[in-house]
mmCIF file of C-alpha atoms in Angstrom:
data_model
loop_
_atom_site.group_PDB
_atom_site.id
_atom_site.type_symbol
_atom_site.label_atom_id
_atom_site.label_comp_id
_atom_site.label_asym_id
_atom_site.label_seq_id
_atom_site.Cartn_x
_atom_site.Cartn_y
_atom_site.Cartn_z
ATOM 1 C CA MET A 284 7.258 16.332 10.789
ATOM 2 C CA SER A 285 5.312 16.617 14.011
ATOM 3 C CA GLN A 286 4.970 13.823 16.522
ATOM 4 C CA ARG A 287 1.258 13.503 15.756
ATOM 5 C CA ASP A 288 1.905 13.231 12.016
ATOM 6 C CA TYR A 289 4.595 10.600 12.606
ATOM 7 C CA VAL A 290 2.252 8.471 14.728
ATOM 8 C CA LEU A 291 -0.583 8.809 12.213
ATOM 9 C CA SER A 292 1.739 7.791 9.367
ATOM 10 C CA MET A 293 2.851 4.751 11.429
ATOM 11 C CA LEU A 294 -0.772 3.722 11.980
ATOM 12 C CA VAL A 295 -1.481 3.936 8.256
ATOM 13 C CA LYS A 296 1.785 2.233 7.247
ATOM 14 C CA PHE A 297 1.179 -0.757 9.525
ATOM 15 C CA GLY A 298 -2.582 -0.939 8.882
ATOM 16 C CA ILE A 299 -3.717 -0.306 12.449
ATOM 17 C CA THR A 300 -5.766 2.852 12.036
ATOM 18 C CA ASP A 301 -8.714 1.291 13.871
ATOM 19 C CA CYS A 302 -6.760 0.787 17.121
ATOM 20 C CA LYS A 303 -8.026 2.238 20.400
ATOM 21 C CA SER A 304 -6.111 4.903 22.280
ATOM 22 C CA VAL A 305 -5.366 4.671 25.994
ATOM 23 C CA SER A 306 -4.135 7.212 28.516
ATOM 24 C CA ILE A 307 -1.523 4.814 29.968
ATOM 25 C CA PRO A 308 0.564 2.904 27.374
ATOM 26 C CA LEU A 309 0.873 -0.329 29.397
ATOM 27 C CA ASP A 310 -0.066 -1.542 32.851
ATOM 28 C CA ARG A 311 3.190 -2.707 34.515
ATOM 29 C CA THR A 312 1.401 -5.718 36.030
ATOM 30 C CA MET A 313 0.264 -6.991 32.629
ATOM 31 C CA LYS A 314 1.977 -10.169 31.477
ATOM 32 C CA LEU A 315 2.580 -10.701 27.766
ATOM 33 C CA ARG A 316 2.382 -14.200 26.359
ATOM 34 C CA LEU A 317 2.815 -15.729 22.957
ATOM 35 C CA ASP A 318 -0.407 -16.565 21.132
ATOM 36 C CA SER A 319 0.434 -19.759 19.283
ATOM 37 C CA ARG A 320 -2.451 -19.250 16.843
ATOM 38 C CA LYS A 321 -0.911 -16.100 15.378
ATOM 39 C CA VAL A 322 2.519 -16.068 13.806
ATOM 40 C CA CYS A 323 4.138 -12.671 13.502
ATOM 41 C CA ASN A 324 6.140 -11.693 10.461
ATOM 42 C CA PRO A 325 9.615 -11.009 11.976
ATOM 43 C CA LYS A 326 10.500 -8.315 9.417
ATOM 44 C CA ARG A 327 7.254 -6.432 10.040
ATOM 45 C CA PHE A 328 7.673 -6.765 13.807
ATOM 46 C CA ARG A 329 11.195 -5.270 13.594
ATOM 47 C CA GLN A 330 9.846 -2.384 11.496
ATOM 48 C CA ILE A 331 7.148 -1.630 14.065
ATOM 49 C CA VAL A 332 9.569 -1.831 16.998
ATOM 50 C CA GLY A 333 12.098 0.348 15.151
ATOM 51 C CA SER A 334 9.439 2.978 14.499
ATOM 52 C CA LEU A 335 8.418 2.899 18.168
ATOM 53 C CA ILE A 336 12.040 3.220 19.315
ATOM 54 C CA TYR A 337 12.355 6.319 17.148
ATOM 55 C CA LEU A 338 9.156 7.665 18.734
ATOM 56 C CA ILE A 339 10.376 7.243 22.341
ATOM 57 C CA ILE A 340 12.957 9.970 21.736
ATOM 58 C CA THR A 341 10.127 12.417 22.364
ATOM 59 C CA ARG A 342 7.750 10.157 24.346
ATOM 60 C CA SER A 343 9.601 8.830 27.383
ATOM 61 C CA ASP A 344 6.349 7.365 28.759
ATOM 62 C CA LEU A 345 6.646 4.715 26.037
ATOM 63 C CA ASN A 346 10.075 3.471 27.185
ATOM 64 C CA TYR A 347 8.746 0.597 29.293
ATOM 65 C CA PRO A 348 6.251 -0.920 26.804
ATOM 66 C CA VAL A 349 8.598 -0.552 23.837
ATOM 67 C CA GLY A 350 11.438 -2.095 25.830
ATOM 68 C CA LEU A 351 9.172 -4.947 26.882
ATOM 69 C CA ILE A 352 8.151 -5.911 23.345
ATOM 70 C CA SER A 353 11.582 -5.414 21.848
#
């Protein structure tokens, strides 16, 4: 499976095919905060983070953002 196919299958699996792409994964000055109006499903969040961790094997530019959310 190619990297592109893996990412596309992740987008479909997690229902985020309408997301926007960016050239830089995350601005290092950006601060993340919890939005109390939205509650994340912990199991789904772990699945997404696990898929992203698998992806950073070939995409080292994603190390910082994936580490930040995990």
